[in-house]
Amino acid sequence: MAKFQFSVGPWNVHSGADAYGPATRSEIDRDEKIRKFAEMGFSAIQFHDDDAIPNINQYNEEQIKEKAKELRKYLDSLNLKTEFVAPRLWMDPHTKDGGFTSPYEEDYEYAMWRAYRSIDIANILGAPMIVLWLAREGTLCAESKSPVWATNRLVESINKMLSYDPKIKVCIESKPNEPIDRSFCGTMGHVMAVSAATIDPSRVGGNVESAHAILSGLDPANEMGFALAFHKLFTVHLNDQNSIRYDQDKSFGVENLRQAFNQVKVLKENGYGNNGEYVGLDVKAMRTTPDENSYEHLANSMKIFKDLEAKAERFDYDFQKKCVETRNYEALEMYVMNLLMHD
Ligand code: XUL
Ligand code: MN
């Protein structure tokens, strides 16, 4: 059985602050989190550029590279790889109206600077790709930007990243809304189309986050399957989400177990991981979680994934085939229910 390898980012362990209230847990130092991730069995770390280099705006290119080298030493000492580096553009005042699709030239230049620095950091940490979660690339006021112009600008920006480094891959994490009202790149369909329009489609793929697919009203396993069909599922952000509301980042599988099972199944059936892809988590502890349980949602997500992997291993493809031949989908559905409900 191919062994899946897991990855996680430092932001998965956080202090519980939300848009309506302050922190409920104490902050944990980044390096302490990373040490704990290694101990829990994670193989790789996902970084935002400013997780890797805190206060990145204060440093020049050379200083950023030096700091990245120090981080690389720490990761090597724990035998951890870096999966990707993602420019955290949505936090900076320069990108309040988007970065790559901002109408302001200085915001655009700033966003490109962060993308280039993310590539530099990825190279030093040994990561093959950067991830673009296009948080504020969209509109708050629908008439403020042309979606045609914005889509072309996005392709142009990615082309510049591909030209900056001949090997780097660019992985787009689609999300239909939040914090923006209308995103320019909401689903894997958008990502695949943008990829096809770039100067090197083989280096532009997608990150399917379960919650983001659900927020689009789509099935996460089908989104994954769509990207897999084009060999462009570069990573996944597994979590769960109760229908179309604020982005919840619940533990994987806790809201809809059948939907979670089908995500594991589509990854397993299609050799996901054979080319070094990681099973990435993007989960948040509940605000009520006490300090001592700060990592429990991660352990639970991994356990649920592994238990569902064992169920997928047992999936009876002969029975499935028979059900399809006789169009007995009632029997097939009940078979899946029994597989999930019983040992
Ligand atoms: C936001 C989200 C981000 C990205 C990383 O919804 O998923 O945490 O995954 O930039
Ligand atoms: Mn995510």
mmCIF file of C-alpha atoms and ligand atoms in Angstrom:
data_model
loop_
_atom_site.group_PDB
_atom_site.id
_atom_site.type_symbol
_atom_site.label_atom_id
_atom_site.label_comp_id
_atom_site.label_asym_id
_atom_site.label_seq_id
_atom_site.Cartn_x
_atom_site.Cartn_y
_atom_site.Cartn_z
ATOM 1 C CA MET A 1 0.000 0.000 0.000
ATOM 2 C CA ALA A 2 1.535 3.322 -1.080
ATOM 3 C CA LYS A 3 2.272 5.356 1.967
ATOM 4 C CA PHE A 4 0.768 8.826 2.017
ATOM 5 C CA GLN A 5 2.957 11.576 3.467
ATOM 6 C CA PHE A 6 1.395 14.451 5.379
ATOM 7 C CA SER A 7 2.168 18.176 5.443
ATOM 8 C CA VAL A 8 0.959 21.075 7.570
ATOM 9 C CA GLY A 9 1.534 24.830 7.974
ATOM 10 C CA PRO A 10 2.263 26.696 11.220
ATOM 11 C CA TRP A 11 -1.042 28.620 10.918
ATOM 12 C CA ASN A 12 -2.918 25.328 11.549
ATOM 13 C CA VAL A 13 -2.095 25.875 15.225
ATOM 14 C CA HIS A 14 -3.385 29.281 16.233
ATOM 15 C CA SER A 15 -4.597 31.238 19.204
ATOM 16 C CA GLY A 16 -8.347 31.091 18.483
ATOM 17 C CA ALA A 17 -8.918 34.752 17.598
ATOM 18 C CA ASP A 18 -11.689 35.324 15.055
ATOM 19 C CA ALA A 19 -13.383 38.312 13.411
ATOM 20 C CA TYR A 20 -15.590 38.733 16.502
ATOM 21 C CA GLY A 21 -13.234 38.224 19.405
ATOM 22 C CA PRO A 22 -9.676 38.045 20.643
ATOM 23 C CA ALA A 23 -7.381 35.066 21.249
ATOM 24 C CA THR A 24 -8.523 32.288 23.563
ATOM 25 C CA ARG A 25 -5.201 30.413 23.659
ATOM 26 C CA SER A 26 -1.604 31.535 24.042
ATOM 27 C CA GLU A 27 0.609 31.935 20.977
ATOM 28 C CA ILE A 28 3.039 29.095 20.352
ATOM 29 C CA ASP A 29 6.459 29.835 18.916
ATOM 30 C CA ARG A 30 6.863 28.818 15.236
ATOM 31 C CA ASP A 31 9.863 26.573 15.813
ATOM 32 C CA GLU A 32 8.137 24.839 18.716
ATOM 33 C CA LYS A 33 5.149 24.096 16.439
ATOM 34 C CA ILE A 34 7.479 22.718 13.763
ATOM 35 C CA ARG A 35 9.227 20.467 16.284
ATOM 36 C CA LYS A 36 5.847 19.158 17.421
ATOM 37 C CA PHE A 37 4.734 18.578 13.791
ATOM 38 C CA ALA A 38 7.812 16.370 13.242
ATOM 39 C CA GLU A 39 7.026 14.439 16.405
ATOM 40 C CA MET A 40 3.421 13.902 15.240
ATOM 41 C CA GLY A 41 4.581 12.256 12.010
ATOM 42 C CA PHE A 42 4.320 15.078 9.482
ATOM 43 C CA SER A 43 6.901 14.826 6.678
ATOM 44 C CA ALA A 44 6.782 18.362 5.300
ATOM 45 C CA ILE A 45 5.930 21.931 6.280
ATOM 46 C CA GLN A 46 3.856 24.426 4.288
ATOM 47 C CA PHE A 47 4.992 28.028 4.712
ATOM 48 C CA HIS A 48 3.637 31.436 3.943
ATOM 49 C CA ASP A 49 6.555 33.693 2.995
ATOM 50 C CA ASP A 50 6.173 35.562 6.282
ATOM 51 C CA ASP A 51 5.890 32.323 8.299
ATOM 52 C CA ALA A 52 9.331 31.516 6.901
ATOM 53 C CA ILE A 53 10.665 35.078 7.236
ATOM 54 C CA PRO A 54 8.653 37.038 9.840
ATOM 55 C CA ASN A 55 8.474 40.790 9.041
ATOM 56 C CA ILE A 56 9.615 40.051 5.479
ATOM 57 C CA ASN A 57 8.960 43.654 4.329
ATOM 58 C CA GLN A 58 11.845 44.879 6.480
ATOM 59 C CA TYR A 59 14.509 42.900 4.644
ATOM 60 C CA ASN A 60 16.227 43.071 1.275
ATOM 61 C CA GLU A 61 16.617 40.108 -1.048
ATOM 62 C CA GLU A 62 20.000 39.024 0.314
ATOM 63 C CA GLN A 63 18.854 39.227 3.949
ATOM 64 C CA ILE A 64 15.774 37.155 3.098
ATOM 65 C CA LYS A 65 17.952 34.464 1.509
ATOM 66 C CA GLU A 66 20.268 34.373 4.542
ATOM 67 C CA LYS A 67 17.320 33.944 6.900
ATOM 68 C CA ALA A 68 15.866 31.204 4.709
ATOM 69 C CA LYS A 69 19.189 29.338 4.937
ATOM 70 C CA GLU A 70 18.957 29.403 8.761
ATOM 71 C CA LEU A 71 15.420 27.996 8.616
ATOM 72 C CA ARG A 72 16.584 25.272 6.210
ATOM 73 C CA LYS A 73 19.163 24.136 8.788
ATOM 74 C CA TYR A 74 16.461 23.814 11.440
ATOM 75 C CA LEU A 75 14.167 21.833 9.116
ATOM 76 C CA ASP A 76 17.018 19.540 8.050
ATOM 77 C CA SER A 77 17.844 18.845 11.707
ATOM 78 C CA LEU A 78 14.275 17.552 12.145
ATOM 79 C CA ASN A 79 14.344 15.660 8.835
ATOM 80 C CA LEU A 80 11.466 17.788 7.514
ATOM 81 C CA LYS A 81 10.958 18.883 3.905
ATOM 82 C CA THR A 82 9.230 22.059 2.725
ATOM 83 C CA GLU A 83 6.199 21.473 0.555
ATOM 84 C CA PHE A 84 5.632 25.032 -0.685
ATOM 85 C CA VAL A 85 5.957 28.730 0.065
ATOM 86 C CA ALA A 86 2.895 30.973 -0.360
ATOM 87 C CA PRO A 87 3.018 34.795 -0.488
ATOM 88 C CA ARG A 88 0.632 35.992 2.247
ATOM 89 C CA LEU A 89 -0.534 38.966 0.237
ATOM 90 C CA TRP A 90 -3.889 39.505 1.893
ATOM 91 C CA MET A 91 -2.444 40.861 5.162
ATOM 92 C CA ASP A 92 -0.597 43.872 3.786
ATOM 93 C CA PRO A 93 -2.183 47.326 3.266
ATOM 94 C CA HIS A 94 -0.631 47.351 -0.235
ATOM 95 C CA THR A 95 -2.982 44.573 -1.288
ATOM 96 C CA LYS A 96 -6.251 45.703 0.252
ATOM 97 C CA ASP A 97 -7.634 45.905 -3.298
ATOM 98 C CA GLY A 98 -5.797 42.800 -4.518
ATOM 99 C CA GLY A 99 -2.206 42.481 -5.699
ATOM 100 C CA PHE A 100 -1.909 40.833 -9.116
ATOM 101 C CA THR A 101 -5.278 42.322 -10.059
ATOM 102 C CA SER A 102 -5.020 45.617 -8.213
ATOM 103 C CA PRO A 103 -5.723 48.655 -10.394
ATOM 104 C CA TYR A 104 -2.758 50.382 -8.699
ATOM 105 C CA GLU A 105 0.643 49.815 -10.276
ATOM 106 C CA GLU A 106 2.533 50.080 -6.951
ATOM 107 C CA ASP A 107 0.322 47.376 -5.391
ATOM 108 C CA TYR A 108 1.008 45.168 -8.415
ATOM 109 C CA GLU A 109 4.774 45.710 -8.101
ATOM 110 C CA TYR A 110 4.582 44.892 -4.395
ATOM 111 C CA ALA A 111 2.645 41.650 -5.069
ATOM 112 C CA MET A 112 5.205 40.588 -7.686
ATOM 113 C CA TRP A 113 8.037 41.369 -5.244
ATOM 114 C CA ARG A 114 6.453 39.034 -2.681
ATOM 115 C CA ALA A 115 5.920 36.338 -5.348
ATOM 116 C CA TYR A 116 9.588 36.547 -6.436
ATOM 117 C CA ARG A 117 10.752 36.438 -2.804
ATOM 118 C CA SER A 118 8.530 33.385 -2.232
ATOM 119 C CA ILE A 119 10.281 31.688 -5.165
ATOM 120 C CA ASP A 120 13.707 32.575 -3.698
ATOM 121 C CA ILE A 121 12.680 31.159 -0.307
ATOM 122 C CA ALA A 122 11.202 28.016 -1.923
ATOM 123 C CA ASN A 123 14.501 27.408 -3.740
ATOM 124 C CA ILE A 124 16.504 27.660 -0.531
ATOM 125 C CA LEU A 125 14.097 25.465 1.426
ATOM 126 C CA GLY A 126 14.054 22.892 -1.401
ATOM 127 C CA ALA A 127 10.349 23.284 -2.217
ATOM 128 C CA PRO A 128 9.312 22.692 -5.843
ATOM 129 C CA MET A 129 6.435 25.184 -5.874
ATOM 130 C CA ILE A 130 4.766 28.310 -4.604
ATOM 131 C CA VAL A 131 1.055 28.365 -3.766
ATOM 132 C CA LEU A 132 -1.126 31.315 -4.679
ATOM 133 C CA TRP A 133 -4.266 31.590 -2.602
ATOM 134 C CA LEU A 134 -5.743 34.582 -4.453
ATOM 135 C CA ALA A 135 -7.466 35.936 -1.363
ATOM 136 C CA ARG A 136 -8.205 39.485 -2.496
ATOM 137 C CA GLU A 137 -8.041 38.954 -6.264
ATOM 138 C CA GLY A 138 -11.665 39.722 -7.020
ATOM 139 C CA THR A 139 -14.124 42.482 -6.282
ATOM 140 C CA LEU A 140 -15.880 43.961 -3.276
ATOM 141 C CA CYS A 141 -17.704 46.345 -5.607
ATOM 142 C CA ALA A 142 -18.647 44.316 -8.691
ATOM 143 C CA GLU A 143 -18.252 47.236 -11.112
ATOM 144 C CA SER A 144 -14.780 48.220 -9.860
ATOM 145 C CA LYS A 145 -12.774 45.861 -12.118
ATOM 146 C CA SER A 146 -13.247 44.104 -15.409
ATOM 147 C CA PRO A 147 -13.122 40.313 -14.964
ATOM 148 C CA VAL A 148 -11.608 40.017 -18.465
ATOM 149 C CA TRP A 149 -8.794 42.449 -17.659
ATOM 150 C CA ALA A 150 -8.218 40.783 -14.264
ATOM 151 C CA THR A 151 -8.032 37.268 -15.727
ATOM 152 C CA ASN A 152 -5.493 38.411 -18.316
ATOM 153 C CA ARG A 153 -3.463 40.188 -15.602
ATOM 154 C CA LEU A 154 -3.431 37.003 -13.536
ATOM 155 C CA VAL A 155 -2.080 34.975 -16.475
ATOM 156 C CA GLU A 156 0.515 37.689 -17.170
ATOM 157 C CA SER A 157 1.629 37.679 -13.502
ATOM 158 C CA ILE A 158 2.020 33.897 -13.454
ATOM 159 C CA ASN A 159 3.990 34.044 -16.710
ATOM 160 C CA LYS A 160 6.420 36.437 -15.019
ATOM 161 C CA MET A 161 6.847 33.992 -12.117
ATOM 162 C CA LEU A 162 7.470 31.110 -14.553
ATOM 163 C CA SER A 163 10.055 33.241 -16.380
ATOM 164 C CA TYR A 164 11.751 34.338 -13.151
ATOM 165 C CA ASP A 165 12.663 30.736 -12.397
ATOM 166 C CA PRO A 166 12.787 28.014 -15.063
ATOM 167 C CA LYS A 167 11.875 25.189 -12.655
ATOM 168 C CA ILE A 168 9.437 26.640 -10.135
ATOM 169 C CA LYS A 169 5.837 25.395 -10.239
ATOM 170 C CA VAL A 170 2.899 27.671 -9.487
ATOM 171 C CA CYS A 171 -0.043 26.095 -7.686
ATOM 172 C CA ILE A 172 -3.302 28.049 -7.469
ATOM 173 C CA GLU A 173 -5.590 27.444 -4.476
ATOM 174 C CA SER A 174 -9.059 28.349 -5.689
ATOM 175 C CA LYS A 175 -11.785 29.780 -3.447
ATOM 176 C CA PRO A 176 -15.011 31.413 -4.623
ATOM 177 C CA ASN A 177 -15.272 34.153 -1.991
ATOM 178 C CA GLU A 178 -14.098 35.332 1.453
ATOM 179 C CA PRO A 179 -12.492 37.706 2.140
ATOM 180 C CA ILE A 180 -13.419 38.974 -1.337
ATOM 181 C CA ASP A 181 -17.055 39.028 -2.470
ATOM 182 C CA ARG A 182 -16.490 37.709 -6.010
ATOM 183 C CA SER A 183 -13.252 35.877 -6.727
ATOM 184 C CA PHE A 184 -11.714 35.843 -10.222
ATOM 185 C CA CYS A 185 -10.497 32.244 -9.837
ATOM 186 C CA GLY A 186 -13.087 30.354 -7.814
ATOM 187 C CA THR A 187 -12.800 26.684 -8.792
ATOM 188 C CA MET A 188 -10.496 24.067 -10.311
ATOM 189 C CA GLY A 189 -12.158 24.758 -13.653
ATOM 190 C CA HIS A 190 -10.843 28.323 -13.481
ATOM 191 C CA VAL A 191 -7.413 27.090 -12.385
ATOM 192 C CA MET A 192 -7.144 24.638 -15.290
ATOM 193 C CA ALA A 193 -8.153 27.325 -17.780
ATOM 194 C CA VAL A 194 -5.628 29.802 -16.365
ATOM 195 C CA SER A 195 -2.966 27.074 -16.455
ATOM 196 C CA ALA A 196 -3.685 26.326 -20.115
ATOM 197 C CA ALA A 197 -3.288 30.018 -20.979
ATOM 198 C CA THR A 198 0.202 30.370 -19.454
ATOM 199 C CA ILE A 199 3.568 29.963 -21.190
ATOM 200 C CA ASP A 200 4.160 26.591 -19.453
ATOM 201 C CA PRO A 201 0.924 24.804 -18.451
ATOM 202 C CA SER A 202 2.889 21.810 -17.123
ATOM 203 C CA ARG A 203 4.177 24.038 -14.298
ATOM 204 C CA VAL A 204 0.827 25.555 -13.300
ATOM 205 C CA GLY A 205 -1.613 23.416 -11.334
ATOM 206 C CA GLY A 206 -4.026 23.463 -8.453
ATOM 207 C CA ASN A 207 -4.515 22.994 -4.736
ATOM 208 C CA VAL A 208 -7.988 21.677 -3.937
ATOM 209 C CA GLU A 209 -9.121 22.664 -0.467
ATOM 210 C CA SER A 210 -12.140 20.627 0.666
ATOM 211 C CA ALA A 211 -13.811 23.625 2.339
ATOM 212 C CA HIS A 212 -13.273 25.898 -0.658
ATOM 213 C CA ALA A 213 -14.902 23.348 -2.987
ATOM 214 C CA ILE A 214 -17.889 23.082 -0.633
ATOM 215 C CA LEU A 215 -18.145 26.895 -0.492
ATOM 216 C CA SER A 216 -18.418 26.772 -4.313
ATOM 217 C CA GLY A 217 -21.270 24.275 -3.994
ATOM 218 C CA LEU A 218 -19.027 21.560 -5.473
ATOM 219 C CA ASP A 219 -17.927 18.127 -4.335
ATOM 220 C CA PRO A 220 -14.257 18.146 -3.193
ATOM 221 C CA ALA A 221 -13.544 14.642 -4.563
ATOM 222 C CA ASN A 222 -14.856 15.680 -7.994
ATOM 223 C CA GLU A 223 -12.726 18.846 -7.916
ATOM 224 C CA MET A 224 -9.702 16.658 -7.112
ATOM 225 C CA GLY A 225 -10.629 14.198 -9.855
ATOM 226 C CA PHE A 226 -10.941 17.043 -12.388
ATOM 227 C CA ALA A 227 -7.421 18.308 -11.604
ATOM 228 C CA LEU A 228 -6.051 14.746 -11.515
ATOM 229 C CA ALA A 229 -7.411 14.118 -15.030
ATOM 230 C CA PHE A 230 -5.064 16.864 -16.280
ATOM 231 C CA HIS A 231 -2.150 15.739 -14.022
ATOM 232 C CA LYS A 232 -2.427 19.063 -12.281
ATOM 233 C CA LEU A 233 -3.363 18.247 -8.704
ATOM 234 C CA PHE A 234 -0.165 19.641 -7.167
ATOM 235 C CA THR A 235 -1.464 19.484 -3.580
ATOM 236 C CA VAL A 236 -4.586 19.304 -1.424
ATOM 237 C CA HIS A 237 -5.797 21.154 1.659
ATOM 238 C CA LEU A 238 -7.953 18.658 3.472
ATOM 239 C CA ASN A 239 -10.477 19.889 6.021
ATOM 240 C CA ASP A 240 -14.264 20.006 6.354
ATOM 241 C CA GLN A 241 -17.002 22.588 6.121
ATOM 242 C CA ASN A 242 -20.665 22.755 7.108
ATOM 243 C CA SER A 243 -22.308 23.986 3.892
ATOM 244 C CA ILE A 244 -22.045 27.469 2.392
ATOM 245 C CA ARG A 245 -21.154 29.824 5.237
ATOM 246 C CA TYR A 246 -17.957 31.340 6.674
ATOM 247 C CA ASP A 247 -14.802 29.327 5.974
ATOM 248 C CA GLN A 248 -14.590 26.875 8.860
ATOM 249 C CA ASP A 249 -11.491 24.699 8.323
ATOM 250 C CA LYS A 250 -12.952 21.909 10.460
ATOM 251 C CA SER A 251 -11.049 18.684 11.053
ATOM 252 C CA PHE A 252 -11.059 16.421 8.001
ATOM 253 C CA GLY A 253 -14.171 14.242 7.776
ATOM 254 C CA VAL A 254 -16.006 15.491 10.863
ATOM 255 C CA GLU A 255 -18.870 17.068 8.922
ATOM 256 C CA ASN A 256 -19.411 14.642 6.027
ATOM 257 C CA LEU A 257 -17.679 11.286 6.313
ATOM 258 C CA ARG A 258 -18.859 9.907 2.951
ATOM 259 C CA GLN A 259 -17.563 13.009 1.189
ATOM 260 C CA ALA A 260 -14.248 12.619 3.047
ATOM 261 C CA PHE A 261 -14.075 8.925 2.102
ATOM 262 C CA ASN A 262 -14.489 9.805 -1.568
ATOM 263 C CA GLN A 263 -11.616 12.311 -1.340
ATOM 264 C CA VAL A 264 -9.318 9.634 0.093
ATOM 265 C CA LYS A 265 -10.578 7.149 -2.513
ATOM 266 C CA VAL A 266 -9.945 9.413 -5.514
ATOM 267 C CA LEU A 267 -6.428 10.228 -4.270
ATOM 268 C CA LYS A 268 -5.633 6.573 -3.660
ATOM 269 C CA GLU A 269 -7.087 5.306 -6.950
ATOM 270 C CA ASN A 270 -5.049 7.782 -8.962
ATOM 271 C CA GLY A 271 -1.624 7.319 -7.409
ATOM 272 C CA TYR A 272 -1.622 10.705 -5.716
ATOM 273 C CA GLY A 273 1.650 10.948 -3.816
ATOM 274 C CA ASN A 274 3.680 8.854 -6.264
ATOM 275 C CA ASN A 275 5.351 11.990 -7.605
ATOM 276 C CA GLY A 276 6.071 13.443 -4.182
ATOM 277 C CA GLU A 277 2.701 15.108 -3.580
ATOM 278 C CA TYR A 278 1.725 15.494 0.079
ATOM 279 C CA VAL A 279 -1.589 15.089 1.842
ATOM 280 C CA GLY A 280 -1.793 18.651 3.147
ATOM 281 C CA LEU A 281 -3.995 19.688 6.031
ATOM 282 C CA ASP A 282 -5.532 23.149 6.460
ATOM 283 C CA VAL A 283 -7.511 22.797 9.688
ATOM 284 C CA LYS A 284 -8.273 25.016 12.663
ATOM 285 C CA ALA A 285 -8.979 24.138 16.283
ATOM 286 C CA MET A 286 -12.305 25.384 17.617
ATOM 287 C CA ARG A 287 -12.217 28.660 19.523
ATOM 288 C CA THR A 288 -13.276 26.779 22.649
ATOM 289 C CA THR A 289 -10.301 24.381 22.525
ATOM 290 C CA PRO A 290 -8.008 24.746 25.553
ATOM 291 C CA ASP A 291 -4.241 25.312 25.185
ATOM 292 C CA GLU A 292 -3.337 21.735 26.048
ATOM 293 C CA ASN A 293 -5.385 20.446 23.087
ATOM 294 C CA SER A 294 -3.879 22.845 20.531
ATOM 295 C CA TYR A 295 -2.765 20.022 18.210
ATOM 296 C CA GLU A 296 -5.689 17.625 18.655
ATOM 297 C CA HIS A 297 -7.548 18.675 15.474
ATOM 298 C CA LEU A 298 -4.414 17.761 13.475
ATOM 299 C CA ALA A 299 -4.024 14.351 15.118
ATOM 300 C CA ASN A 300 -7.756 13.712 14.578
ATOM 301 C CA SER A 301 -7.605 14.729 10.894
ATOM 302 C CA MET A 302 -4.652 12.402 10.270
ATOM 303 C CA LYS A 303 -6.365 9.525 12.081
ATOM 304 C CA ILE A 304 -9.604 9.989 10.143
ATOM 305 C CA PHE A 305 -7.644 10.076 6.866
ATOM 306 C CA LYS A 306 -5.752 6.876 7.729
ATOM 307 C CA ASP A 307 -8.895 5.053 8.875
ATOM 308 C CA LEU A 308 -10.664 6.050 5.651
ATOM 309 C CA GLU A 309 -7.610 4.929 3.682
ATOM 310 C CA ALA A 310 -7.995 1.462 5.264
ATOM 311 C CA LYS A 311 -11.690 1.494 4.268
ATOM 312 C CA ALA A 312 -10.756 2.514 0.702
ATOM 313 C CA GLU A 313 -8.259 -0.352 0.646
ATOM 314 C CA ARG A 314 -11.137 -2.760 1.324
ATOM 315 C CA PHE A 315 -13.452 -1.259 -1.310
ATOM 316 C CA ASP A 316 -14.904 -4.140 -3.329
ATOM 317 C CA TYR A 317 -14.457 -3.138 -6.985
ATOM 318 C CA ASP A 318 -16.011 -6.429 -8.234
ATOM 319 C CA PHE A 319 -19.185 -5.678 -6.304
ATOM 320 C CA GLN A 320 -19.155 -2.100 -7.572
ATOM 321 C CA LYS A 321 -18.861 -3.387 -11.169
ATOM 322 C CA LYS A 322 -21.772 -5.783 -10.659
ATOM 323 C CA CYS A 323 -23.934 -2.976 -9.255
ATOM 324 C CA VAL A 324 -23.104 -0.762 -12.230
ATOM 325 C CA GLU A 325 -23.933 -3.589 -14.683
ATOM 326 C CA THR A 326 -27.350 -4.075 -13.066
ATOM 327 C CA ARG A 327 -27.825 -0.356 -12.361
ATOM 328 C CA ASN A 328 -28.363 -1.298 -8.739
ATOM 329 C CA TYR A 329 -27.071 1.910 -7.225
ATOM 330 C CA GLU A 330 -29.272 1.398 -4.147
ATOM 331 C CA ALA A 331 -27.146 -1.661 -3.352
ATOM 332 C CA LEU A 332 -23.903 0.173 -4.114
ATOM 333 C CA GLU A 333 -24.864 3.087 -1.882
ATOM 334 C CA MET A 334 -25.819 0.742 0.960
ATOM 335 C CA TYR A 335 -22.532 -1.110 0.487
ATOM 336 C CA VAL A 336 -20.641 2.191 0.984
ATOM 337 C CA MET A 337 -22.762 3.022 4.054
ATOM 338 C CA ASN A 338 -22.021 -0.394 5.585
ATOM 339 C CA LEU A 339 -18.319 -0.015 4.783
ATOM 340 C CA LEU A 340 -18.252 3.329 6.612
ATOM 341 C CA MET A 341 -20.512 2.353 9.538
ATOM 342 C CA HIS A 342 -19.081 -1.039 10.443
ATOM 343 C CA ASP A 343 -15.665 -2.589 11.056
HETATM 344 C C1 XUL B 1 -7.630 30.397 3.298
HETATM 345 C C2 XUL B 1 -6.656 29.348 3.091
HETATM 346 C C3 XUL B 1 -5.235 29.708 3.284
HETATM 347 C C4 XUL B 1 -4.310 29.074 2.314
HETATM 348 C C5 XUL B 1 -2.864 29.328 2.553
HETATM 349 O O1 XUL B 1 -8.929 30.054 3.125
HETATM 350 O O2 XUL B 1 -7.031 28.235 2.839
HETATM 351 O O3 XUL B 1 -4.863 29.354 4.582
HETATM 352 O O4 XUL B 1 -4.465 27.695 2.354
HETATM 353 O O5 XUL B 1 -2.465 30.529 2.108
HETATM 354 MN MN MN B 2 -6.053 26.383 2.316
#
